[in-house]
Amino acid sequence: MHSEPVGTLSPELFALWEEMHDADEGLSGPFLHPAYARTAGLVRDDVEVGVITRGDEVVGFLPFQRSRFGVGGPVGSRLCDVAGAFVKPDVPWSPEELVRGAGLRTLRLPGVPASMKAFQRFQSDGVAAPVLDLSDGFAAYRQQRIDSGSSMMSQIERKGRGLTRDVGPWRFEWHTDDDTVFDTLLSWKAAQRKATGTPNILDLGWARAFIQRLRRLDGEGFAGVLSALWVGDTLAAAHFGIRTRRVLHYWIPAYNHELGRYSPGLLALMELARAAADRGIQRIDLGAGEERYKLRAASGSFDMSVASVSTNATLRAVNNALDHTRAWSRGSKIGALVRAAGRGVTRSSYRVQSALDSTTLLSGSGGKAR
């Protein structure tokens, strides 16, 4: 097993990776698609691919970012909601062998699906990732939510009628190339991050360049989707996500707070689900988290965790201690203060890095950066 920069991976291996992804019966999402890693490699110079082998046969791929300290992390850093390896079914492999072969000290990946059996003994911090199951179409999903006893659908439909009555007719656009919609979405998201005191990775030049490039992808197997909910000429809500043939990842949503009483974000999510089902999408992944709207909209979930693989006993002990500390902090008042301080440090780091973008980004559209 070995790793190589994503930009040097041969066309044959990219084709194999994409073929394996498209054939996956588990409906793997866009973060494990080769187009995601390849696009990240256009704006960062630390994106690599672990090539998993059995004898002379290539059986899988694990994309990661290599830090200067020999630690592998998820491609896209905090932008990445799902990480891990894509390996042919029923083929055993060793994450530790891959870490050694890649010359890493540690591989630490948040957002690894619990179904990736090779990582099970390295996993901790389990969380549920809500999903919208559209495998039987939107009408079946809607009925499932009603049958579950949820009042969400009736509330959204009532607010949609109220929006039409009080403001004007609304319409939903599955995908738009309008730069104004994209810029407004990022502005809303930045304001939301500021209001909640949470770090905004999109302050960083490479992150903005990355999603700009993803936005322009429009392949059959992988594409960016910029959706918009309009009331007349007024933008009420917008969302940018990435999709494969059968899975859409709900990624960067925001809405117009002047229309907040009508829940335009939830209305846009339901219309997104309707449009996605019409296009053959079988699942919308909402990403890990317990936000109220996710729990209300979800018709299922899958388990995810943090996977930490170290070949050094000392590093394993350090990672285990960190995991225990994180678990403790979630139920502790002191832990809440520590997390708040950590978010402040991260925000400050992003501001400094943003100010230095002119020196860390290459000239042109979205150069490479650390």
CSV table of C-alpha atoms in Angstrom, one decimal:
chain,number,residue,atom,x,y,z
A,1,MET,CA,0.0,0.0,0.0
A,2,HIS,CA,1.1,3.5,-0.7
A,3,SER,CA,-0.1,7.1,-1.2
A,4,GLU,CA,0.5,9.7,-3.9
A,5,PRO,CA,-0.6,13.2,-4.6
A,6,VAL,CA,-4.1,13.2,-6.1
A,7,GLY,CA,-2.8,15.2,-9.1
A,8,THR,CA,-0.5,12.3,-10.1
A,9,LEU,CA,-3.1,9.5,-9.8
A,10,SER,CA,-3.3,7.8,-13.2
A,11,PRO,CA,-6.5,8.2,-15.3
A,12,GLU,CA,-6.9,4.4,-15.1
A,13,LEU,CA,-7.0,4.5,-11.3
A,14,PHE,CA,-9.4,7.4,-11.3
A,15,ALA,CA,-11.6,5.5,-13.7
A,16,LEU,CA,-11.5,2.4,-11.4
A,17,TRP,CA,-12.3,4.5,-8.4
A,18,GLU,CA,-15.3,6.1,-10.1
A,19,GLU,CA,-16.5,2.7,-11.4
A,20,MET,CA,-16.4,1.3,-7.9
A,21,HIS,CA,-18.2,4.3,-6.5
A,22,ASP,CA,-21.0,4.1,-9.1
A,23,ALA,CA,-21.5,0.4,-8.5
A,24,ASP,CA,-21.8,0.8,-4.7
A,25,GLU,CA,-25.1,-0.6,-3.4
A,26,GLY,CA,-24.6,1.3,-0.2
A,27,LEU,CA,-25.2,4.6,-2.1
A,28,SER,CA,-21.9,6.2,-1.1
A,29,GLY,CA,-22.1,10.0,-1.1
A,30,PRO,CA,-20.1,12.7,-2.9
A,31,PHE,CA,-17.3,13.1,-0.4
A,32,LEU,CA,-15.9,9.7,-1.3
A,33,HIS,CA,-16.2,10.3,-5.0
A,34,PRO,CA,-12.9,10.9,-6.9
A,35,ALA,CA,-14.1,14.2,-8.3
A,36,TYR,CA,-14.3,15.7,-4.8
A,37,ALA,CA,-10.7,14.8,-4.0
A,38,ARG,CA,-9.4,15.7,-7.5
A,39,THR,CA,-11.1,19.2,-7.2
A,40,ALA,CA,-9.6,19.8,-3.8
A,41,GLY,CA,-6.2,19.0,-5.3
A,42,LEU,CA,-6.6,21.9,-7.6
A,43,VAL,CA,-6.6,24.4,-4.7
A,44,ARG,CA,-4.5,22.6,-2.1
A,45,ASP,CA,-1.1,20.9,-2.6
A,46,ASP,CA,-1.5,18.5,0.4
A,47,VAL,CA,-4.3,16.3,-0.9
A,48,GLU,CA,-3.2,12.7,-1.4
A,49,VAL,CA,-4.8,9.3,-2.2
A,50,GLY,CA,-4.0,6.2,-0.3
A,51,VAL,CA,-4.0,3.3,-2.8
A,52,ILE,CA,-5.1,0.1,-1.1
A,53,THR,CA,-3.8,-3.1,-2.7
A,54,ARG,CA,-4.2,-6.8,-2.3
A,55,GLY,CA,-1.1,-8.3,-3.9
A,56,ASP,CA,-0.8,-6.6,-7.2
A,57,GLU,CA,-4.5,-5.6,-7.4
A,58,VAL,CA,-5.8,-2.2,-6.5
A,59,VAL,CA,-8.9,-2.7,-4.4
A,60,GLY,CA,-9.6,0.7,-2.9
A,61,PHE,CA,-8.7,4.3,-2.3
A,62,LEU,CA,-8.5,6.6,0.8
A,63,PRO,CA,-8.2,10.3,0.1
A,64,PHE,CA,-6.7,12.5,2.8
A,65,GLN,CA,-4.8,15.7,3.5
A,66,ARG,CA,-1.3,15.5,4.9
A,67,SER,CA,-0.3,18.0,7.5
A,68,ARG,CA,3.3,19.1,8.0
A,69,PHE,CA,3.4,17.0,11.2
A,70,GLY,CA,2.7,13.7,9.3
A,71,VAL,CA,-1.0,13.6,10.3
A,72,GLY,CA,-3.6,12.7,7.7
A,73,GLY,CA,-7.0,14.3,7.9
A,74,PRO,CA,-10.2,14.7,5.8
A,75,VAL,CA,-10.0,16.3,2.4
A,76,GLY,CA,-11.4,19.8,2.7
A,77,SER,CA,-10.8,19.9,6.4
A,78,ARG,CA,-14.0,21.2,8.2
A,79,LEU,CA,-15.8,21.2,4.9
A,80,CYS,CA,-15.7,17.4,4.7
A,81,ASP,CA,-18.7,15.8,6.3
A,82,VAL,CA,-17.9,12.2,5.4
A,83,ALA,CA,-14.5,10.6,5.3
A,84,GLY,CA,-13.0,7.1,5.0
A,85,ALA,CA,-11.9,4.6,2.4
A,86,PHE,CA,-13.7,3.3,-0.7
A,87,VAL,CA,-12.8,-0.4,-1.0
A,88,LYS,CA,-14.2,-3.3,-3.1
A,89,PRO,CA,-16.9,-5.2,-1.1
A,90,ASP,CA,-15.8,-8.1,1.1
A,91,VAL,CA,-12.1,-7.3,0.6
A,92,PRO,CA,-10.2,-7.2,4.0
A,93,TRP,CA,-7.6,-4.5,4.4
A,94,SER,CA,-5.6,-2.9,7.2
A,95,PRO,CA,-5.8,0.8,8.0
A,96,GLU,CA,-2.6,0.5,9.9
A,97,GLU,CA,-0.7,-0.9,6.9
A,98,LEU,CA,-2.0,2.0,4.8
A,99,VAL,CA,-0.9,4.5,7.4
A,100,ARG,CA,2.6,3.0,7.4
A,101,GLY,CA,2.6,2.8,3.6
A,102,ALA,CA,1.6,6.4,3.3
A,103,GLY,CA,4.4,7.5,5.7
A,104,LEU,CA,1.9,9.0,8.1
A,105,ARG,CA,2.3,9.1,11.9
A,106,THR,CA,-1.5,9.2,12.4
A,107,LEU,CA,-4.7,9.2,10.3
A,108,ARG,CA,-7.5,11.0,12.1
A,109,LEU,CA,-10.8,11.1,10.2
A,110,PRO,CA,-14.0,12.6,11.6
A,111,GLY,CA,-17.2,11.5,9.9
A,112,VAL,CA,-16.4,7.8,9.1
A,113,PRO,CA,-19.5,5.7,8.6
A,114,ALA,CA,-19.7,2.9,11.2
A,115,SER,CA,-20.4,0.5,8.3
A,116,MET,CA,-16.7,0.7,7.3
A,117,LYS,CA,-15.8,-2.4,9.2
A,118,ALA,CA,-12.0,-2.0,8.8
A,119,PHE,CA,-12.1,1.1,11.0
A,120,GLN,CA,-14.3,-0.3,13.7
A,121,ARG,CA,-11.6,-0.9,16.3
A,122,PHE,CA,-10.3,2.6,15.7
A,123,GLN,CA,-13.6,4.4,16.1
A,124,SER,CA,-14.9,6.6,18.9
A,125,ASP,CA,-17.4,9.5,19.4
A,126,GLY,CA,-20.3,7.9,17.6
A,127,VAL,CA,-23.0,10.2,16.3
A,128,ALA,CA,-26.1,9.8,14.1
A,129,ALA,CA,-26.2,11.4,10.6
A,130,PRO,CA,-29.8,12.1,9.6
A,131,VAL,CA,-31.0,11.4,6.1
A,132,LEU,CA,-34.0,11.8,3.9
A,133,ASP,CA,-34.9,8.5,2.3
A,134,LEU,CA,-36.2,9.2,-1.2
A,135,SER,CA,-35.8,5.7,-2.6
A,136,ASP,CA,-39.6,5.4,-3.1
A,137,GLY,CA,-40.0,9.0,-4.3
A,138,PHE,CA,-41.0,12.2,-2.6
A,139,ALA,CA,-44.6,11.3,-2.0
A,140,ALA,CA,-43.6,8.2,0.0
A,141,TYR,CA,-41.1,10.3,2.0
A,142,ARG,CA,-43.8,12.9,2.7
A,143,GLN,CA,-46.3,10.2,3.8
A,144,GLN,CA,-43.7,8.6,6.0
A,145,ARG,CA,-43.2,11.8,7.9
A,146,ILE,CA,-46.9,12.2,8.4
A,147,ASP,CA,-47.4,8.6,9.5
A,148,SER,CA,-44.6,9.1,12.0
A,149,GLY,CA,-46.7,11.6,13.8
A,150,SER,CA,-44.7,14.6,12.7
A,151,SER,CA,-46.5,17.9,12.0
A,152,MET,CA,-43.6,19.2,10.0
A,153,MET,CA,-45.2,18.7,6.6
A,154,SER,CA,-48.5,20.4,7.5
A,155,GLN,CA,-46.6,23.3,9.0
A,156,ILE,CA,-44.4,23.8,6.0
A,157,GLU,CA,-47.3,23.6,3.6
A,158,ARG,CA,-49.3,26.1,5.7
A,159,LYS,CA,-46.3,28.5,5.8
A,160,GLY,CA,-45.9,28.1,2.0
A,161,ARG,CA,-49.5,29.2,1.6
A,162,GLY,CA,-49.0,32.0,4.0
A,163,LEU,CA,-45.9,33.2,2.0
A,164,THR,CA,-47.9,33.3,-1.2
A,165,ARG,CA,-50.8,35.1,0.5
A,166,ASP,CA,-48.8,37.7,2.3
A,167,VAL,CA,-45.8,38.3,0.1
A,168,GLY,CA,-46.4,36.7,-3.3
A,169,PRO,CA,-46.1,33.5,-5.3
A,170,TRP,CA,-42.9,31.6,-4.8
A,171,ARG,CA,-40.9,29.3,-7.0
A,172,PHE,CA,-38.1,26.8,-6.5
A,173,GLU,CA,-35.1,26.5,-8.8
A,174,TRP,CA,-33.2,23.2,-8.7
A,175,HIS,CA,-30.0,24.6,-10.0
A,176,THR,CA,-28.9,28.1,-11.1
A,177,ASP,CA,-25.6,29.5,-12.4
A,178,ASP,CA,-26.5,33.0,-11.0
A,179,ASP,CA,-23.4,34.4,-9.3
A,180,THR,CA,-25.6,36.8,-7.2
A,181,VAL,CA,-27.4,33.8,-5.7
A,182,PHE,CA,-24.1,32.2,-4.7
A,183,ASP,CA,-22.6,35.4,-3.3
A,184,THR,CA,-25.8,36.1,-1.3
A,185,LEU,CA,-25.7,32.6,0.1
A,186,LEU,CA,-22.2,33.0,1.3
A,187,SER,CA,-23.0,36.4,2.8
A,188,TRP,CA,-26.0,34.9,4.7
A,189,LYS,CA,-23.9,32.0,5.9
A,190,ALA,CA,-21.1,34.4,7.1
A,191,ALA,CA,-23.7,36.4,9.0
A,192,GLN,CA,-25.1,33.2,10.6
A,193,ARG,CA,-21.6,32.1,11.7
A,194,LYS,CA,-20.9,35.5,13.2
A,195,ALA,CA,-24.2,35.5,15.1
A,196,THR,CA,-23.6,32.1,16.5
A,197,GLY,CA,-20.0,32.7,17.3
A,198,THR,CA,-18.9,29.7,15.2
A,199,PRO,CA,-15.8,29.5,12.9
A,200,ASN,CA,-16.5,30.1,9.2
A,201,ILE,CA,-14.1,28.1,7.1
A,202,LEU,CA,-15.3,29.9,4.0
A,203,ASP,CA,-13.3,32.9,5.3
A,204,LEU,CA,-10.3,31.1,3.8
A,205,GLY,CA,-9.4,31.7,0.2
A,206,TRP,CA,-8.7,28.1,-0.6
A,207,ALA,CA,-12.1,27.0,0.8
A,208,ARG,CA,-14.0,29.6,-1.3
A,209,ALA,CA,-11.9,28.6,-4.4
A,210,PHE,CA,-12.8,24.9,-3.7
A,211,ILE,CA,-16.5,25.4,-3.6
A,212,GLN,CA,-16.4,27.7,-6.5
A,213,ARG,CA,-14.7,24.9,-8.5
A,214,LEU,CA,-17.2,22.3,-7.2
A,215,ARG,CA,-20.0,24.6,-8.2
A,216,ARG,CA,-18.9,24.5,-11.8
A,217,LEU,CA,-18.9,20.7,-12.0
A,218,ASP,CA,-21.8,19.3,-14.0
A,219,GLY,CA,-21.0,15.6,-14.7
A,220,GLU,CA,-23.6,12.8,-14.8
A,221,GLY,CA,-21.9,11.1,-11.8
A,222,PHE,CA,-20.9,14.2,-9.8
A,223,ALA,CA,-22.0,17.8,-9.8
A,224,GLY,CA,-22.5,20.9,-7.8
A,225,VAL,CA,-26.1,22.0,-7.2
A,226,LEU,CA,-26.9,25.6,-6.3
A,227,SER,CA,-30.6,25.8,-5.5
A,228,ALA,CA,-32.8,28.9,-4.9
A,229,LEU,CA,-36.2,29.7,-3.5
A,230,TRP,CA,-37.7,32.9,-4.9
A,231,VAL,CA,-40.6,35.1,-4.0
A,232,GLY,CA,-41.1,37.2,-7.0
A,233,ASP,CA,-37.6,38.7,-7.6
A,234,THR,CA,-36.6,38.3,-3.9
A,235,LEU,CA,-34.3,35.5,-2.9
A,236,ALA,CA,-35.9,33.7,0.1
A,237,ALA,CA,-33.5,30.8,0.6
A,238,ALA,CA,-30.5,29.2,-1.1
A,239,HIS,CA,-28.5,26.0,-0.8
A,240,PHE,CA,-25.3,24.7,-2.3
A,241,GLY,CA,-24.6,21.0,-2.2
A,242,ILE,CA,-22.9,18.3,-4.1
A,243,ARG,CA,-24.4,15.2,-5.6
A,244,THR,CA,-23.6,11.8,-7.2
A,245,ARG,CA,-26.1,9.9,-9.3
A,246,ARG,CA,-28.1,8.8,-6.3
A,247,VAL,CA,-27.0,10.8,-3.3
A,248,LEU,CA,-27.2,14.6,-2.6
A,249,HIS,CA,-25.4,16.0,0.3
A,250,TYR,CA,-27.2,18.9,2.0
A,251,TRP,CA,-24.2,21.2,2.6
A,252,ILE,CA,-24.4,25.0,2.8
A,253,PRO,CA,-27.9,26.3,3.4
A,254,ALA,CA,-29.1,29.8,4.4
A,255,TYR,CA,-32.2,31.9,4.2
A,256,ASN,CA,-33.5,35.5,4.1
A,257,HIS,CA,-34.2,36.4,7.7
A,258,GLU,CA,-36.7,39.1,6.7
A,259,LEU,CA,-38.9,36.2,5.6
A,260,GLY,CA,-38.1,34.0,8.6
A,261,ARG,CA,-41.6,33.7,9.9
A,262,TYR,CA,-42.4,31.6,6.8
A,263,SER,CA,-39.6,29.1,7.4
A,264,PRO,CA,-38.2,29.6,3.9
A,265,GLY,CA,-35.2,27.3,4.7
A,266,LEU,CA,-37.4,24.4,5.5
A,267,LEU,CA,-39.7,25.1,2.5
A,268,ALA,CA,-36.6,25.1,0.3
A,269,LEU,CA,-35.4,21.8,1.8
A,270,MET,CA,-38.7,20.1,1.0
A,271,GLU,CA,-38.7,21.5,-2.5
A,272,LEU,CA,-35.1,20.3,-2.9
A,273,ALA,CA,-36.2,16.8,-1.8
A,274,ARG,CA,-39.1,16.9,-4.3
A,275,ALA,CA,-36.8,18.0,-7.2
A,276,ALA,CA,-34.1,15.5,-6.2
A,277,ALA,CA,-36.5,12.6,-6.2
A,278,ASP,CA,-37.7,13.6,-9.6
A,279,ARG,CA,-34.1,13.4,-10.8
A,280,GLY,CA,-33.5,9.9,-9.5
A,281,ILE,CA,-31.8,10.9,-6.2
A,282,GLN,CA,-32.5,8.2,-3.6
A,283,ARG,CA,-31.1,9.9,-0.5
A,284,ILE,CA,-30.3,13.3,0.9
A,285,ASP,CA,-27.6,13.3,3.5
A,286,LEU,CA,-28.0,16.1,6.1
A,287,GLY,CA,-24.7,15.6,7.8
A,288,ALA,CA,-24.1,14.7,11.4
A,289,GLY,CA,-25.7,17.0,14.0
A,290,GLU,CA,-28.7,17.4,16.1
A,291,GLU,CA,-30.1,20.7,14.7
A,292,ARG,CA,-33.9,20.7,15.2
A,293,TYR,CA,-34.7,21.0,11.5
A,294,LYS,CA,-32.6,17.9,10.7
A,295,LEU,CA,-34.3,15.8,13.3
A,296,ARG,CA,-37.7,17.0,12.1
A,297,ALA,CA,-37.0,16.3,8.4
A,298,ALA,CA,-35.1,13.1,8.7
A,299,SER,CA,-36.7,9.8,7.9
A,300,GLY,CA,-33.7,7.8,9.0
A,301,SER,CA,-30.0,8.0,9.9
A,302,PHE,CA,-26.7,6.2,9.8
A,303,ASP,CA,-24.0,6.0,12.4
A,304,MET,CA,-20.7,7.8,12.1
A,305,SER,CA,-17.7,8.2,14.3
A,306,VAL,CA,-14.2,9.6,14.5
A,307,ALA,CA,-11.5,7.1,13.3
A,308,SER,CA,-8.0,7.5,14.7
A,309,VAL,CA,-5.3,5.2,13.3
A,310,SER,CA,-1.8,5.5,14.8
A,311,THR,CA,1.2,3.1,14.3
A,312,ASN,CA,2.9,4.5,17.4
A,313,ALA,CA,1.8,3.5,20.9
A,314,THR,CA,2.4,7.0,22.3
A,315,LEU,CA,0.3,8.6,19.6
A,316,ARG,CA,-2.5,6.1,20.2
A,317,ALA,CA,-2.5,6.9,23.9
A,318,VAL,CA,-2.6,10.7,23.1
A,319,ASN,CA,-5.5,10.2,20.7
A,320,ASN,CA,-7.4,8.1,23.2
A,321,ALA,CA,-6.9,10.7,25.9
A,322,LEU,CA,-8.2,13.4,23.5
A,323,ASP,CA,-11.2,11.3,22.7
A,324,HIS,CA,-12.1,10.8,26.3
A,325,THR,CA,-11.6,14.5,27.0
A,326,ARG,CA,-14.0,15.4,24.2
A,327,ALA,CA,-16.6,12.9,25.4
A,328,TRP,CA,-16.3,14.4,28.9
A,329,SER,CA,-16.6,18.0,27.7
A,330,ARG,CA,-19.9,17.4,26.0
A,331,GLY,CA,-21.6,16.9,29.4
A,332,SER,CA,-19.6,19.4,31.4
A,333,LYS,CA,-20.0,23.1,32.0
A,334,ILE,CA,-16.3,23.5,32.1
A,335,GLY,CA,-16.2,21.6,28.8
A,336,ALA,CA,-18.6,24.1,27.3
A,337,LEU,CA,-16.3,26.9,28.2
A,338,VAL,CA,-13.3,25.1,26.7
A,339,ARG,CA,-15.2,24.5,23.5
A,340,ALA,CA,-16.2,28.1,23.3
A,341,ALA,CA,-12.6,29.2,23.8
A,342,GLY,CA,-11.5,26.7,21.1
A,343,ARG,CA,-14.0,28.1,18.7
A,344,GLY,CA,-12.6,31.6,19.4
A,345,VAL,CA,-9.1,30.4,18.6
A,346,THR,CA,-10.3,28.8,15.4
A,347,ARG,CA,-12.1,32.0,14.3
A,348,SER,CA,-9.0,34.1,15.0
A,349,SER,CA,-6.9,31.6,13.0
A,350,TYR,CA,-9.2,31.8,10.1
A,351,ARG,CA,-9.1,35.6,10.1
A,352,VAL,CA,-5.3,35.5,10.1
A,353,GLN,CA,-5.1,32.9,7.4
A,354,SER,CA,-7.7,34.9,5.3
A,355,ALA,CA,-5.5,38.0,5.6
A,356,LEU,CA,-2.5,36.0,4.4
A,357,ASP,CA,-4.4,34.5,1.4
A,358,SER,CA,-2.7,36.8,-1.0
A,359,THR,CA,0.6,35.2,-0.2
A,360,THR,CA,-0.5,31.6,0.2
A,361,LEU,CA,-2.7,31.4,-2.8
A,362,LEU,CA,-1.1,31.1,-6.2
A,363,SER,CA,-2.1,33.7,-8.8
A,364,GLY,CA,-5.1,32.8,-11.0
A,365,SER,CA,-8.4,31.2,-10.2
A,366,GLY,CA,-8.0,29.2,-7.0
A,367,GLY,CA,-4.3,28.4,-6.6
A,368,LYS,CA,-2.9,25.8,-4.2
A,369,ALA,CA,-2.6,26.5,-0.6
A,370,ARG,CA,-1.6,24.9,2.7
